[in-house]
Amino acid sequence: MVDLPFYSRWLNKKKRGNILELCCGTGRLTIPLAQEGYHITGVDNNPSMLKQAKAKANKLNVPIRFIKADIRALDVPEMYDIIFIPFNSIHHLYNNQDFFSVLIRIKKQLKRNGYFIFDCFNPDIHYIINAEKGEQVIAGYSTHDGRNVVIKQTMAYENTTQINRIKWHYFINGKFDSVQNMDMRLFFPKELDTYLNIHGFKIIHKFGGFEEEIFENKSAKQIFVCKK
């Protein structure tokens, strides 16, 4: 997990603080961060993922509070020293109002001088243009029962919505099986800078990778460390 050391370093700025992870999923980061001693709460709107997260935490005897909530309407009684959204999750906020609602909620729940940290992709238009030309094989593996699975990706970018319509086509033993939608709203660098400033967040760092590389034109990531 290339992002775990990054988030651990920044959470250490408020080692004894109250930490909130939004879009925590199955606890991929939540659980190891709690094992490091951070007082962390995980939020997600997917009951199946939260069930898995709770089961893993219980098995490891790691006390974590998990909350089922839509982050666009987040309303919890606690205030937090750090709130973070990992793993490109903001790309699933498909319109501006959704993203603005999240920023408003985060600012409300964040303590004074608290940190808001998140990562997302830096849009690569050249990659999108090439990927739109046809199906691309992006993965292949064999299951425990001997089935050969191939995943082919198709992509179509919508200029009007800034949504990259991504579909994963699953083939099992050479035959088509199913399609999974992986749509992602793209956020461009100056666009994000503006939205954060408008909503009262001070950008103290903007990195291009989890090793805290300088953000530049060819950076694959946009990683923001903001203060309220």
C-alpha positions as a Markdown table, in Angstrom:
| # | Residue | x | y | z |
|---|---|---|---|---|
| 1 | Met | 0.0 | 0.0 | 0.0 |
| 2 | Val | 2.0 | 3.0 | -1.3 |
| 3 | Asp | -0.4 | 5.4 | 0.3 |
| 4 | Leu | -0.3 | 4.1 | 3.9 |
| 5 | Pro | 3.1 | 5.5 | 4.8 |
| 6 | Phe | 2.0 | 8.9 | 3.5 |
| 7 | Tyr | -1.2 | 9.1 | 5.5 |
| 8 | Ser | 0.6 | 7.7 | 8.6 |
| 9 | Arg | 3.2 | 10.5 | 8.4 |
| 10 | Trp | 0.6 | 13.2 | 8.2 |
| 11 | Leu | -1.7 | 11.7 | 10.8 |
| 12 | Asn | 1.3 | 11.8 | 13.1 |
| 13 | Lys | 1.1 | 15.6 | 13.0 |
| 14 | Lys | -1.9 | 15.1 | 15.3 |
| 15 | Lys | -0.8 | 11.8 | 16.9 |
| 16 | Arg | -3.2 | 12.1 | 19.9 |
| 17 | Gly | -5.9 | 13.7 | 17.8 |
| 18 | Asn | -9.3 | 12.6 | 16.6 |
| 19 | Ile | -9.1 | 11.3 | 13.1 |
| 20 | Leu | -11.9 | 10.7 | 10.5 |
| 21 | Glu | -11.5 | 8.7 | 7.3 |
| 22 | Leu | -14.2 | 9.2 | 4.7 |
| 23 | Cys | -14.9 | 6.5 | 2.1 |
| 24 | Cys | -13.0 | 4.0 | 4.3 |
| 25 | Gly | -14.3 | 1.0 | 2.3 |
| 26 | Thr | -13.3 | -2.3 | 3.9 |
| 27 | Gly | -10.8 | -0.7 | 6.2 |
| 28 | Arg | -7.8 | -1.0 | 4.0 |
| 29 | Leu | -6.2 | 2.0 | 5.7 |
| 30 | Thr | -8.4 | 2.4 | 8.7 |
| 31 | Ile | -7.3 | -0.8 | 10.4 |
| 32 | Pro | -3.5 | -0.6 | 10.0 |
| 33 | Leu | -3.6 | 3.1 | 11.1 |
| 34 | Ala | -5.6 | 2.2 | 14.2 |
| 35 | Gln | -3.0 | -0.5 | 14.8 |
| 36 | Glu | -0.4 | 2.2 | 14.8 |
| 37 | Gly | -2.2 | 3.9 | 17.7 |
| 38 | Tyr | -4.3 | 6.5 | 15.9 |
| 39 | His | -7.8 | 7.2 | 17.3 |
| 40 | Ile | -9.6 | 6.8 | 14.0 |
| 41 | Thr | -13.2 | 6.6 | 12.9 |
| 42 | Gly | -14.2 | 5.2 | 9.5 |
| 43 | Val | -17.2 | 6.4 | 7.4 |
| 44 | Asp | -18.6 | 4.7 | 4.3 |
| 45 | Asn | -22.1 | 4.5 | 2.6 |
| 46 | Asn | -21.6 | 0.9 | 1.4 |
| 47 | Pro | -23.0 | -1.6 | 4.1 |
| 48 | Ser | -21.3 | -4.6 | 2.5 |
| 49 | Met | -17.9 | -2.9 | 2.7 |
| 50 | Leu | -18.5 | -1.7 | 6.3 |
| 51 | Lys | -19.5 | -5.2 | 7.3 |
| 52 | Gln | -16.2 | -6.5 | 6.0 |
| 53 | Ala | -14.3 | -3.7 | 7.7 |
| 54 | Lys | -15.9 | -4.5 | 11.0 |
| 55 | Ala | -15.3 | -8.2 | 10.7 |
| 56 | Lys | -11.6 | -7.6 | 10.0 |
| 57 | Ala | -11.2 | -5.2 | 12.8 |
| 58 | Asn | -12.9 | -7.5 | 15.2 |
| 59 | Lys | -10.8 | -10.4 | 14.1 |
| 60 | Leu | -7.7 | -8.4 | 14.8 |
| 61 | Asn | -9.1 | -7.0 | 18.1 |
| 62 | Val | -8.7 | -3.4 | 16.9 |
| 63 | Pro | -11.3 | -1.0 | 18.3 |
| 64 | Ile | -12.6 | 1.2 | 15.5 |
| 65 | Arg | -15.9 | 3.0 | 15.2 |
| 66 | Phe | -17.4 | 2.6 | 11.8 |
| 67 | Ile | -20.3 | 4.8 | 10.7 |
| 68 | Lys | -22.6 | 4.3 | 7.7 |
| 69 | Ala | -23.2 | 7.7 | 6.2 |
| 70 | Asp | -23.4 | 9.6 | 2.9 |
| 71 | Ile | -20.4 | 12.0 | 3.1 |
| 72 | Arg | -22.5 | 14.6 | 1.3 |
| 73 | Ala | -24.7 | 14.8 | 4.3 |
| 74 | Leu | -22.2 | 14.0 | 7.0 |
| 75 | Asp | -23.4 | 15.0 | 10.5 |
| 76 | Val | -21.6 | 13.6 | 13.5 |
| 77 | Pro | -21.3 | 15.1 | 17.0 |
| 78 | Glu | -17.5 | 15.0 | 17.2 |
| 79 | Met | -15.0 | 17.4 | 15.9 |
| 80 | Tyr | -11.8 | 16.1 | 14.2 |
| 81 | Asp | -8.2 | 17.1 | 14.1 |
| 82 | Ile | -7.7 | 15.5 | 10.7 |
| 83 | Ile | -10.2 | 14.4 | 8.1 |
| 84 | Phe | -9.0 | 12.5 | 5.0 |
| 85 | Ile | -10.4 | 11.0 | 1.8 |
| 86 | Pro | -8.0 | 8.4 | 0.3 |
| 87 | Phe | -7.8 | 6.3 | -2.8 |
| 88 | Asn | -9.2 | 8.7 | -5.4 |
| 89 | Ser | -12.7 | 8.5 | -3.8 |
| 90 | Ile | -13.6 | 12.1 | -4.8 |
| 91 | His | -13.9 | 10.9 | -8.4 |
| 92 | His | -17.2 | 9.3 | -7.4 |
| 93 | Leu | -18.7 | 12.8 | -6.6 |
| 94 | Tyr | -20.1 | 13.3 | -10.1 |
| 95 | Asn | -21.2 | 16.9 | -10.0 |
| 96 | Asn | -19.9 | 20.1 | -8.4 |
| 97 | Gln | -22.7 | 20.4 | -5.9 |
| 98 | Asp | -21.9 | 16.9 | -4.5 |
| 99 | Phe | -18.2 | 17.9 | -4.0 |
| 100 | Phe | -19.2 | 21.3 | -2.5 |
| 101 | Ser | -21.5 | 19.6 | -0.1 |
| 102 | Val | -18.7 | 17.4 | 1.1 |
| 103 | Leu | -16.4 | 20.4 | 1.5 |
| 104 | Ile | -19.0 | 22.2 | 3.6 |
| 105 | Arg | -19.5 | 19.2 | 5.8 |
| 106 | Ile | -15.8 | 18.6 | 6.3 |
| 107 | Lys | -15.2 | 22.2 | 7.2 |
| 108 | Lys | -18.0 | 22.0 | 9.8 |
| 109 | Gln | -16.5 | 18.8 | 11.4 |
| 110 | Leu | -12.9 | 20.0 | 11.3 |
| 111 | Lys | -11.3 | 21.7 | 14.3 |
| 112 | Arg | -9.6 | 25.0 | 14.0 |
| 113 | Asn | -6.2 | 24.5 | 12.3 |
| 114 | Gly | -7.2 | 20.9 | 11.5 |
| 115 | Tyr | -6.0 | 19.2 | 8.4 |
| 116 | Phe | -8.0 | 18.1 | 5.4 |
| 117 | Ile | -6.1 | 15.6 | 3.2 |
| 118 | Phe | -7.1 | 13.8 | 0.1 |
| 119 | Asp | -5.7 | 12.3 | -3.1 |
| 120 | Cys | -7.0 | 12.0 | -6.6 |
| 121 | Phe | -5.8 | 11.5 | -10.2 |
| 122 | Asn | -4.2 | 14.3 | -12.3 |
| 123 | Pro | -6.2 | 14.0 | -15.5 |
| 124 | Asp | -4.2 | 12.8 | -18.5 |
| 125 | Ile | -6.0 | 13.8 | -21.7 |
| 126 | His | -3.5 | 12.0 | -23.9 |
| 127 | Tyr | -4.1 | 8.7 | -22.1 |
| 128 | Ile | -7.9 | 9.1 | -22.4 |
| 129 | Ile | -7.6 | 9.8 | -26.1 |
| 130 | Asn | -5.6 | 6.7 | -26.7 |
| 131 | Ala | -7.8 | 4.6 | -24.4 |
| 132 | Glu | -10.9 | 5.6 | -26.3 |
| 133 | Lys | -9.6 | 3.9 | -29.5 |
| 134 | Gly | -10.8 | 0.5 | -28.4 |
| 135 | Glu | -10.8 | -2.3 | -25.8 |
| 136 | Gln | -7.7 | -2.7 | -23.7 |
| 137 | Val | -6.8 | -5.7 | -21.7 |
| 138 | Ile | -6.0 | -4.4 | -18.2 |
| 139 | Ala | -5.9 | -7.6 | -16.1 |
| 140 | Gly | -5.9 | -11.3 | -16.2 |
| 141 | Tyr | -5.9 | -14.0 | -13.5 |
| 142 | Ser | -6.9 | -17.5 | -12.6 |
| 143 | Thr | -9.4 | -18.3 | -9.9 |
| 144 | His | -9.0 | -20.9 | -7.2 |
| 145 | Asp | -11.4 | -23.2 | -9.1 |
| 146 | Gly | -9.4 | -23.0 | -12.3 |
| 147 | Arg | -11.3 | -20.3 | -14.3 |
| 148 | Asn | -9.3 | -17.9 | -16.4 |
| 149 | Val | -10.5 | -14.3 | -16.1 |
| 150 | Val | -9.6 | -11.5 | -18.4 |
| 151 | Ile | -10.7 | -7.9 | -17.9 |
| 152 | Lys | -11.0 | -5.6 | -20.9 |
| 153 | Gln | -11.6 | -1.8 | -20.5 |
| 154 | Thr | -13.4 | 0.6 | -22.7 |
| 155 | Met | -13.5 | 4.4 | -22.0 |
| 156 | Ala | -15.4 | 7.4 | -23.3 |
| 157 | Tyr | -14.9 | 10.9 | -21.9 |
| 158 | Glu | -17.8 | 13.4 | -21.7 |
| 159 | Asn | -16.6 | 17.0 | -22.0 |
| 160 | Thr | -19.9 | 18.4 | -20.7 |
| 161 | Thr | -19.8 | 16.5 | -17.4 |
| 162 | Gln | -16.1 | 15.8 | -17.1 |
| 163 | Ile | -17.0 | 12.2 | -16.4 |
| 164 | Asn | -14.9 | 9.5 | -17.8 |
| 165 | Arg | -17.2 | 6.6 | -18.6 |
| 166 | Ile | -15.2 | 3.5 | -17.9 |
| 167 | Lys | -16.5 | 0.0 | -18.3 |
| 168 | Trp | -14.7 | -3.2 | -17.3 |
| 169 | His | -15.8 | -6.2 | -19.4 |
| 170 | Tyr | -15.2 | -9.5 | -17.8 |
| 171 | Phe | -14.4 | -12.6 | -19.8 |
| 172 | Ile | -14.3 | -16.1 | -18.2 |
| 173 | Asn | -12.6 | -18.9 | -20.2 |
| 174 | Gly | -12.8 | -16.8 | -23.3 |
| 175 | Lys | -16.5 | -16.0 | -23.1 |
| 176 | Phe | -18.1 | -12.7 | -22.1 |
| 177 | Asp | -19.5 | -12.7 | -18.6 |
| 178 | Ser | -20.4 | -9.3 | -17.3 |
| 179 | Val | -19.8 | -5.5 | -17.3 |
| 180 | Gln | -18.8 | -3.3 | -14.4 |
| 181 | Asn | -19.2 | 0.5 | -14.5 |
| 182 | Met | -16.2 | 2.4 | -13.1 |
| 183 | Asp | -17.2 | 6.0 | -14.0 |
| 184 | Met | -15.0 | 8.7 | -12.7 |
| 185 | Arg | -15.5 | 12.5 | -12.5 |
| 186 | Leu | -12.3 | 14.2 | -13.4 |
| 187 | Phe | -11.0 | 17.2 | -11.4 |
| 188 | Phe | -8.5 | 19.4 | -13.1 |
| 189 | Pro | -5.6 | 21.0 | -11.0 |
| 190 | Lys | -6.6 | 24.7 | -11.1 |
| 191 | Glu | -10.2 | 23.7 | -10.7 |
| 192 | Leu | -9.5 | 22.0 | -7.4 |
| 193 | Asp | -7.3 | 24.8 | -6.2 |
| 194 | Thr | -10.2 | 27.2 | -6.8 |
| 195 | Tyr | -12.9 | 25.1 | -5.1 |
| 196 | Leu | -10.8 | 24.6 | -2.0 |
| 197 | Asn | -10.0 | 28.3 | -1.7 |
| 198 | Ile | -13.6 | 29.3 | -2.2 |
| 199 | His | -14.7 | 27.0 | 0.7 |
| 200 | Gly | -12.1 | 28.3 | 3.1 |
| 201 | Phe | -9.3 | 25.7 | 2.9 |
| 202 | Lys | -5.7 | 26.9 | 2.8 |
| 203 | Ile | -3.6 | 24.6 | 0.6 |
| 204 | Ile | -0.3 | 24.1 | 2.4 |
| 205 | His | 1.0 | 21.3 | 0.2 |
| 206 | Lys | 0.1 | 19.9 | -3.2 |
| 207 | Phe | 2.1 | 16.8 | -4.1 |
| 208 | Gly | 2.4 | 14.8 | -7.3 |
| 209 | Gly | 3.0 | 11.5 | -5.5 |
| 210 | Phe | 2.9 | 9.7 | -2.2 |
| 211 | Glu | 6.7 | 10.3 | -1.7 |
| 212 | Glu | 5.8 | 14.0 | -1.6 |
| 213 | Glu | 7.1 | 14.7 | -5.0 |
| 214 | Ile | 6.6 | 18.2 | -6.4 |
| 215 | Phe | 3.4 | 18.5 | -8.3 |
| 216 | Glu | 4.1 | 19.1 | -12.0 |
| 217 | Asn | 2.7 | 18.7 | -15.4 |
| 218 | Lys | 3.3 | 14.9 | -15.7 |
| 219 | Ser | 2.4 | 14.0 | -12.1 |
| 220 | Ala | 0.0 | 11.0 | -12.0 |
| 221 | Lys | -1.6 | 12.2 | -8.7 |
| 222 | Gln | -2.9 | 15.3 | -7.0 |
| 223 | Ile | -2.4 | 15.0 | -3.3 |
| 224 | Phe | -3.6 | 17.9 | -1.2 |
| 225 | Val | -2.8 | 18.8 | 2.4 |
| 226 | Cys | -5.1 | 21.6 | 3.5 |
| 227 | Lys | -5.8 | 23.5 | 6.7 |
| 228 | Lys | -9.1 | 25.0 | 7.9 |
